[in-house]
Coordinates of C-alpha atoms in Angstrom, one line a residue:
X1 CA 145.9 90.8 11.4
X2 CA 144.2 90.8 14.7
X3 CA 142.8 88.2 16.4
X4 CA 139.8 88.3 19.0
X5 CA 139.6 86.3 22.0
X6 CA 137.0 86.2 25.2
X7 CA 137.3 87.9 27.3
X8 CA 138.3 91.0 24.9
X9 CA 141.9 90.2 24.2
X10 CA 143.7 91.3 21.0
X11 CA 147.3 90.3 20.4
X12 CA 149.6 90.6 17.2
X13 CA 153.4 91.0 16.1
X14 CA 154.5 90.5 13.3
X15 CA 153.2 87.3 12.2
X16 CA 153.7 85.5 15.6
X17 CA 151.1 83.3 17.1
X18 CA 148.4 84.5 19.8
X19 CA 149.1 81.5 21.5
X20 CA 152.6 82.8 21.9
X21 CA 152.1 86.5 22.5
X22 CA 150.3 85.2 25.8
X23 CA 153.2 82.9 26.7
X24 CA 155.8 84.0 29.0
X25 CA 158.5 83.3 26.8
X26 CA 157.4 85.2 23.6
X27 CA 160.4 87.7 23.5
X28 CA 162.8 84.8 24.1
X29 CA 161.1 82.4 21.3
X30 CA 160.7 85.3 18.9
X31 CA 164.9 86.1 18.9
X32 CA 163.8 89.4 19.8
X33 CA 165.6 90.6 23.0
X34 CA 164.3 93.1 26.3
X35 CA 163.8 95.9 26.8
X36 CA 162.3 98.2 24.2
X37 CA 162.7 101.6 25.1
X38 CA 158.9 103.8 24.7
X39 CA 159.5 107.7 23.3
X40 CA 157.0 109.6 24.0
X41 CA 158.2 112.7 22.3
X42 CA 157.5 110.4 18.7
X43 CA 154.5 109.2 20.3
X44 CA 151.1 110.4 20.4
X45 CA 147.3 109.7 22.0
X46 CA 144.9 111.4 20.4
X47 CA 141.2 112.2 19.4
X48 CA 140.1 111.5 15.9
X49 CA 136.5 113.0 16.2
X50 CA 135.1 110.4 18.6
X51 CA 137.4 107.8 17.5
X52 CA 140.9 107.5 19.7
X53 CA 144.0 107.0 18.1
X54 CA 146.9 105.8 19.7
X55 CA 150.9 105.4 17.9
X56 CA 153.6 104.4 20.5
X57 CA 157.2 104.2 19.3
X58 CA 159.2 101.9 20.6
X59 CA 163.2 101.0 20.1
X60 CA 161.9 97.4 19.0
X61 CA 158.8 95.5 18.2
X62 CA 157.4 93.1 21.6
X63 CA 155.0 90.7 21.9
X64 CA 151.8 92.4 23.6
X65 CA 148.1 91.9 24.9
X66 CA 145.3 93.6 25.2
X67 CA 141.9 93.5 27.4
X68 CA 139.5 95.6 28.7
X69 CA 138.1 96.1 32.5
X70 CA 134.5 97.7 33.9
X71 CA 133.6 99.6 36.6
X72 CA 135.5 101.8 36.4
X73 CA 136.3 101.6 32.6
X74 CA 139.6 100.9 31.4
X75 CA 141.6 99.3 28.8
X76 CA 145.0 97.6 29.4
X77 CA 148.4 96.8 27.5
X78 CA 150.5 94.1 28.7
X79 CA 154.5 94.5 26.6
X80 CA 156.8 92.0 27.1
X81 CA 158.8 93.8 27.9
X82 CA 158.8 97.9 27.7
X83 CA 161.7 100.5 29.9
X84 CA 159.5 103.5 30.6
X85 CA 162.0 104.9 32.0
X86 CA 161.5 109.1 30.9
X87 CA 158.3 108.6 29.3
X88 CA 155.8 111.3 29.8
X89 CA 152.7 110.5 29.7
X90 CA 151.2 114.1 29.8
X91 CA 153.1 114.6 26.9
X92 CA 151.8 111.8 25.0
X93 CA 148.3 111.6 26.1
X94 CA 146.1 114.5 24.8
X95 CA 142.6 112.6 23.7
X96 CA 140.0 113.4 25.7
X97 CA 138.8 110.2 25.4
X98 CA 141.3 109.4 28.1
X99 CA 141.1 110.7 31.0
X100 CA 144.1 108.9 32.7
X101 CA 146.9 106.7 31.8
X102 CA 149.6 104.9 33.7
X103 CA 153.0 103.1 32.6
X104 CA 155.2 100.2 34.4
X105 CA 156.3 97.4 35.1
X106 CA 154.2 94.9 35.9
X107 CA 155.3 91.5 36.4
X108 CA 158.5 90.0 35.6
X109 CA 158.8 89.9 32.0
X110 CA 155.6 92.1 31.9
X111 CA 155.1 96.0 31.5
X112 CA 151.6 97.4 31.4
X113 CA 149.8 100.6 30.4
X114 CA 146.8 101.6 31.6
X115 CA 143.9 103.6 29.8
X116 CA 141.6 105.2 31.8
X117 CA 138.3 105.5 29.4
X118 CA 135.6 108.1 29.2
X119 CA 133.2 106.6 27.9
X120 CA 132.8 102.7 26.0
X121 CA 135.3 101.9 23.5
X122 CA 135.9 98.8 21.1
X123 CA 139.3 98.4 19.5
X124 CA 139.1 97.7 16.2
X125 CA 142.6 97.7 15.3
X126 CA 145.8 97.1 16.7
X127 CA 149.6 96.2 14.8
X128 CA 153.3 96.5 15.8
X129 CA 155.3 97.0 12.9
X130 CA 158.3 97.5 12.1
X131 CA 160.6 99.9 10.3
X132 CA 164.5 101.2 10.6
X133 CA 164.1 103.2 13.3
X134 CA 162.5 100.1 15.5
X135 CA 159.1 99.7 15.9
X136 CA 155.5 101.5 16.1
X137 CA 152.0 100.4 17.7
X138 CA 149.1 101.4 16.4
X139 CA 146.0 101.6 18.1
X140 CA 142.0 102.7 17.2
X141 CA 139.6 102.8 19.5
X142 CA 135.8 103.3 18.5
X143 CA 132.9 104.2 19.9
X144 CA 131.0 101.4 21.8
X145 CA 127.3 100.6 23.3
X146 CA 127.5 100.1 27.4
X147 CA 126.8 96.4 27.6
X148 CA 128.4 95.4 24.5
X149 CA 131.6 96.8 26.3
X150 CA 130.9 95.4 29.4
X151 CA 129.9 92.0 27.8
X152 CA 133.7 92.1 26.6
X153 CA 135.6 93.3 29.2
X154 CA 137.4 90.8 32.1
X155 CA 141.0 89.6 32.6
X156 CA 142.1 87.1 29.7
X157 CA 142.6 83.6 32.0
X158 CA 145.8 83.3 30.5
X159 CA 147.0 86.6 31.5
X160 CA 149.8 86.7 33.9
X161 CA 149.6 88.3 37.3
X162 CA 151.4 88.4 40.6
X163 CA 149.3 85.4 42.2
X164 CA 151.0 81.8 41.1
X165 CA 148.3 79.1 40.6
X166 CA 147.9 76.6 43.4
X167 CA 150.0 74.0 42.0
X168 CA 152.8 76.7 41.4
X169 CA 152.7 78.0 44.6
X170 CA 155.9 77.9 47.5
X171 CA 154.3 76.1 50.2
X172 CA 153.9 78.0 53.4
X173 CA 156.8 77.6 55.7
X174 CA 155.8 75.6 59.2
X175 CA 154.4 77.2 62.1
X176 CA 156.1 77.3 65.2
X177 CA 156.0 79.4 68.6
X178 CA 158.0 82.5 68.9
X179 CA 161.1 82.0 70.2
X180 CA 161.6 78.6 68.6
X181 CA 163.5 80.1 65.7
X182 CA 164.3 83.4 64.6
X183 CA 161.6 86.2 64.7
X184 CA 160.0 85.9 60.8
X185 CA 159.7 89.6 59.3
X186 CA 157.9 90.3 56.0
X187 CA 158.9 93.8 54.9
X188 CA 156.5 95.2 52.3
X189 CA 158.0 98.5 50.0
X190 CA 154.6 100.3 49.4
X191 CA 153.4 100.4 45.7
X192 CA 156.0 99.6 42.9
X193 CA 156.5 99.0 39.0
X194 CA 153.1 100.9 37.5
X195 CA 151.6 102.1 41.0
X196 CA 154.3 104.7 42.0
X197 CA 152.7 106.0 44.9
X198 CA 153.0 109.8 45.8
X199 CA 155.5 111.8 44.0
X200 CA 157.1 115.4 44.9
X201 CA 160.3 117.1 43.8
X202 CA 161.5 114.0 41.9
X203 CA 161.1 111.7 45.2
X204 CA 158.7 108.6 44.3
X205 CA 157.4 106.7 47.2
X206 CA 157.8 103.0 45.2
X207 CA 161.5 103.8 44.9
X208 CA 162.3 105.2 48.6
X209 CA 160.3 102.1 50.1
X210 CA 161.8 100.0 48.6
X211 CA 165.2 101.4 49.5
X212 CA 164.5 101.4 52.8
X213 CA 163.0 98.4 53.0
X214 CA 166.4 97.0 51.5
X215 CA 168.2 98.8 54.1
X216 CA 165.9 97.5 56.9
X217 CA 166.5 94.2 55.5
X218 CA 170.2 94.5 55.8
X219 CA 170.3 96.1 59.9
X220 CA 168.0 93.1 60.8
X221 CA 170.3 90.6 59.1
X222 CA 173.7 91.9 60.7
X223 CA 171.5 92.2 64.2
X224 CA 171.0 88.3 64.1
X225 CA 167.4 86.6 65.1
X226 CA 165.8 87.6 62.1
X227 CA 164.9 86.1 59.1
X228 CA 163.5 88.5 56.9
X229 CA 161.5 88.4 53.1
X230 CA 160.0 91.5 50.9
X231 CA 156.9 91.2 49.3
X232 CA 159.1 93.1 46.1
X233 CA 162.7 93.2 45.9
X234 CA 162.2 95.3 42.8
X235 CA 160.3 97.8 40.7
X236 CA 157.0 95.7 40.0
X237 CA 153.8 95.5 41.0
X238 CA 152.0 93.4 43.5
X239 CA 148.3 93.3 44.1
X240 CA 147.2 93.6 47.9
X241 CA 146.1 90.4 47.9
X242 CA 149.1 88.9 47.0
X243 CA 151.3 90.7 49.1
X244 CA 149.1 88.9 51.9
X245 CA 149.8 85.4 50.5
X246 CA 153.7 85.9 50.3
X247 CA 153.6 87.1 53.4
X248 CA 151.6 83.7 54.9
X249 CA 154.1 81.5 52.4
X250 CA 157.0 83.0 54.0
X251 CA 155.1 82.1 57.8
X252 CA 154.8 86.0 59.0
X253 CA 155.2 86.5 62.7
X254 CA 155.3 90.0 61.5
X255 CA 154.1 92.1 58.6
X256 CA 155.2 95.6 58.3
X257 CA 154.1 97.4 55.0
X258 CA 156.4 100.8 54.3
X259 CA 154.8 103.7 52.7
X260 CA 155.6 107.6 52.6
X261 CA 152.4 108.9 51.4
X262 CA 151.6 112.3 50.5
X263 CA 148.3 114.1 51.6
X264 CA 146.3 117.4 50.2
X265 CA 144.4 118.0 53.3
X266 CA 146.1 120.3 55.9
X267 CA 149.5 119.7 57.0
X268 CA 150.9 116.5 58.3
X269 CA 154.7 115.3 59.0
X270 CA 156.4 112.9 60.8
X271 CA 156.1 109.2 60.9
X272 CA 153.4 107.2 62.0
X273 CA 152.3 103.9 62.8
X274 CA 148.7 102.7 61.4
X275 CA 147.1 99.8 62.5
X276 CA 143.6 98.0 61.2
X277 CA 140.1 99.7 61.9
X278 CA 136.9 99.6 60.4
X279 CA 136.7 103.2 61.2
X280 CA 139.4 105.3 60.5
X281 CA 141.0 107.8 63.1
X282 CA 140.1 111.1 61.2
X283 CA 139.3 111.8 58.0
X284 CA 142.9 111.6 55.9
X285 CA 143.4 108.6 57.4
X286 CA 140.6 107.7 55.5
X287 CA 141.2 109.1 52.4
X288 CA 144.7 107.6 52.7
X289 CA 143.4 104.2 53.1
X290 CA 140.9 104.6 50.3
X291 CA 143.8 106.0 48.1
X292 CA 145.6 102.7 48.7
X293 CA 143.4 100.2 47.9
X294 CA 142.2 101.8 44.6
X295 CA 146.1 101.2 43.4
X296 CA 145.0 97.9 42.5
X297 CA 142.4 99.1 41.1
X298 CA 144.3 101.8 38.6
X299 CA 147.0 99.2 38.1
X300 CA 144.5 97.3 36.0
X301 CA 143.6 94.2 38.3
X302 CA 139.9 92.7 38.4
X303 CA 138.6 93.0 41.7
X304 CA 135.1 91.3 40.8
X305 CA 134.4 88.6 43.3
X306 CA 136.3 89.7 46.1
X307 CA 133.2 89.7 48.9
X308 CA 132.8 86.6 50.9
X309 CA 130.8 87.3 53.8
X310 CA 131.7 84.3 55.6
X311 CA 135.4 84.3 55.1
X312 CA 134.5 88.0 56.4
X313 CA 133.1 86.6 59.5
X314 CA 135.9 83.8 60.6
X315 CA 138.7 86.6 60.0
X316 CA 137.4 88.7 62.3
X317 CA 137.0 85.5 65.1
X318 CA 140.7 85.1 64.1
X319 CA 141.5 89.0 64.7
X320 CA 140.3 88.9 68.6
X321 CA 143.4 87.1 68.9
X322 CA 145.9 89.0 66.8
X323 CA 144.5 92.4 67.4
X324 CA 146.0 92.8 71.0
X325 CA 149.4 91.4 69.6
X326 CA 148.7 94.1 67.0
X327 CA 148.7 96.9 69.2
X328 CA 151.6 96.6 71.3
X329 CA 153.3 95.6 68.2
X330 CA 152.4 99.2 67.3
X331 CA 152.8 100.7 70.6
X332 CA 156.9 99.5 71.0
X333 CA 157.3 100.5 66.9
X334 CA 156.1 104.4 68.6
X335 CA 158.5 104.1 71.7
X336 CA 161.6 103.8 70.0
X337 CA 161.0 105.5 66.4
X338 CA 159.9 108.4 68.2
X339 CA 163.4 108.3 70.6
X340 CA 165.1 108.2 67.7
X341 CA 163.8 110.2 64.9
X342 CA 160.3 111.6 66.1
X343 CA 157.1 110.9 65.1
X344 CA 154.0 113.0 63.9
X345 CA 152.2 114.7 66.7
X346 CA 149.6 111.5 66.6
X347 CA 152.5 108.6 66.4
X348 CA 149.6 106.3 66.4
X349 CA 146.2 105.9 63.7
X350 CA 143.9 103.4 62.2
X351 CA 141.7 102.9 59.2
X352 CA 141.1 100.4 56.8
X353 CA 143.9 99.2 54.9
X354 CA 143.4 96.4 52.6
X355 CA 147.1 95.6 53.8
X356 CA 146.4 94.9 57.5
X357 CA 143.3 92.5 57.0
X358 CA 145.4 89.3 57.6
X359 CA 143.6 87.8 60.6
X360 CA 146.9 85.5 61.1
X361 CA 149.7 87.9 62.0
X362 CA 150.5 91.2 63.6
X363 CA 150.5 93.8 60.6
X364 CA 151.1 97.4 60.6
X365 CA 152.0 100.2 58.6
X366 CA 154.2 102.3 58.6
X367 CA 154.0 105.9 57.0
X368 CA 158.0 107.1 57.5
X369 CA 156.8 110.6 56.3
X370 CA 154.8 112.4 53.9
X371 CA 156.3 113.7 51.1
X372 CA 154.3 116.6 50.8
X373 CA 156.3 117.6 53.9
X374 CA 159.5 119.6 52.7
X375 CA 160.7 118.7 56.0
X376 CA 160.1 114.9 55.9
X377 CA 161.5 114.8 52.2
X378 CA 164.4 116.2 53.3
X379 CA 164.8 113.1 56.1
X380 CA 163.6 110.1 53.7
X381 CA 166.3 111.3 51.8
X382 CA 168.9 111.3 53.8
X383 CA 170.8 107.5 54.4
X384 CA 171.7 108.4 58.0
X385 CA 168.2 109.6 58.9
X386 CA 167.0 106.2 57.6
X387 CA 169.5 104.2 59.3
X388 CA 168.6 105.8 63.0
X389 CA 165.0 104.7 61.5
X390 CA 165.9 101.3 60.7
X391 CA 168.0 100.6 64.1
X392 CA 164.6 102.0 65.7
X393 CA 162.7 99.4 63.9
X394 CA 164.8 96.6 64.6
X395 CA 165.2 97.3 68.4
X396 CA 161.1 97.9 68.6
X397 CA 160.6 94.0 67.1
X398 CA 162.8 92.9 69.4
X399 CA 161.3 94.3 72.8
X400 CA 157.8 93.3 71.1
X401 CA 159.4 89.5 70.5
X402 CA 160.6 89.9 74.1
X403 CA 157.5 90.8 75.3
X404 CA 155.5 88.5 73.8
X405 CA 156.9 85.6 75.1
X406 CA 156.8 86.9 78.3
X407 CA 152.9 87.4 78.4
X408 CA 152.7 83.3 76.9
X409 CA 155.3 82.1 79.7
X410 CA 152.6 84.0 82.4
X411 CA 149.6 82.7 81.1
X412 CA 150.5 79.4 81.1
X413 CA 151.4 79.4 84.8

């Protein structure tokens, strides 16, 4: 049987409760166990005239959920808990109805697919069952009018993403002066879980990030005077927004956010630092900002409501203060990455990331290559290329910690 909620939410497994299917303990309560495995060579998305049909087979049945977004269009599958690991979803997805589809990890305890739709679409069915060989979900999708779709569609208020409610949440750590404790770093690895960021010859951005941001982590800890927190110390997904608030929690005196992008326009290589602008340098720094943000968007998160035109206005007081911090933060990042392993012939552009709009703290990021480069694939790959990157790093934070206290001492004389 399936079961209807509001917003559109359908669960069902097996006889288990919907108020349980949205729990985060399902698979525990259930007896069954993580992960189920997804094979997409017994799997198929297809069209059925204008109906979609959808039959995943997984290595055991999982509790799931499913809603619908607008604007753009899209219909998402929350598992608890699905490996994706060798899936292909090209493979699997041949309905033209679809015109995209994503897989990952979401959340912990949470993996998520993401159907990109062509046009409205209703579910009107949806079962996991069972049989000897695991475990099948079965999907239809009709055929819907515009605003009865968009009537349905929203995030379930249940539904479990990245953000922890107010009561949940870590509180933020005290503020305090630089120098008065060790310099507080929030590394961010770029993308992660179903956002996997540029791909090329088998190298994925979320994973080398994330590596490196791992590694960075490590050089700052043996240096001493730095205490250091990721925004992921795994292969999940954050929303932009959240990686904002972990990064406040954890008191930020810095916020660096990692990425090795890839671009189709021209040729680019090298590494190089970006900092916040309403206007963007040139015009694939633009496209690369615009690329980034819509992540959130793909990865099946509800932006509605995010304008507030006042906040708008007391960030950007805030900013005239961090914005000169900013810059040489970005300027000593250039001086000793590009001593040590080189930089792209213009070390240093701006646009508007999402990522860099905290008005509270010095935030850049940094693009360590581009992996359309054969050249800079070849260097993100290598451990000792990324150590002489890391050492850069570290030494750069600490001339700009150095620096920073010296301008506060002369002021105040």
């Amino acid at each position: 049987m399936v079961k209807l909620f509001k917003p559109l939410v359908f669960a069902t497994l097996l006889g288990l409760s919907a108020s349980l299917l949205m729990g985060g303990s399902a698979s525990a309560q259930s007896g069954l166990t993580a992960l189920a495995r997804a094979d997409s060579g017994a799997s198929a998305l297809v069209d059925q005239g204008e109906r979609v049909e959808m039959m995943l087979r997984l290595s055991q049945p999982v509790p799931f959920r499913i809603f619908t977004l607008d604007e753009p269009r899209r219909m998402v599958i929350d598992f608890a808990e699905v490996d994706w690991t060798g899936f292909d979803t090209e493979q699997f997805d041949t309905a033209e109805g679809i015109t995209g589809l994503r897989v990952g990890g979401f959340v912990p305890g949470w993996s998520r697919m993401v159907l990109d739709l062509a046009g409205p679409f209703r579910l009107v069915h949806a079962q996991m069952s069972r049989d000897d060989k695991g475990a099948v979900l079965t999907l239809t999708l009709d055929p819907t009018a515009s605003d009865e779709f968009a009537l349905g569609a929203g995030t379930p208020p249940d539904a479990q993403l990245v953000r922890p409610s107010t009561d949940d949440a870590p509180k933020a750590a005290p503020a305090r002066k630089l120098g008065e404790g060790p310099l507080r770093v929030v590394l961010d690895p770029g993308h992660g879980g179903i956002d996997p960021g540029a791909e090329r010859d088998g190298v994925v951005e979320k994973e080398l990030t994330l590596t490196f941001a791992r590694e960075l982590q490590d050089v700052l800890n043996r240096a001493g005077g730095f205490e250091v927190t990721l925004t992921r110390a795994e292969d999940l997904f954050v929303p932009l927004e959240t990686r904002l608030t972990l990064a406040r929690e954890a008191g930020a005196d810095v916020f660096l956010s990692i990425h090795a992008d890839a671009i189709a326009e021209g040729r680019a290589e090298g590494a190089t630092i970006y900092t916040l602008a309403a206007r963007a340098s040139d015009a694939a720094s633009q496209k690369l900002a615009e690329r980034h943000d819509r992540s959130d968007l793909l990865s099946g998160v509800d932006l509605t409501g995010q304008d507030d035109v006042i906040a708008t206005v007391l960030m950007d007081m805030a900013r005239t203060e961090t914005t000169p911090r900013t810059e040489r933060l970005a300027d000593a990042l250039v001086e000793q990455l590009d001593e040590s392993v080189g930089m792209h012939k213009r070390p240093r552009l701006e646009a508007g990331f999402s990522v860099l709009k905290a008005p509270d703290m010095p935030s850049v990021l940094i693009e360590l290559g581009f992996l359309s480069s054969a050249k800079d694939r070849a260097k993100l790959v290598d451990p000792a290329w990324r150590t002489k990157a890391a050492w850069a790093i570290r030494d750069a934070l600490s001339a700009w910690e150095d620096e920073e206290i010296s301008l506060r001492d002369k002021l105040r004389k």
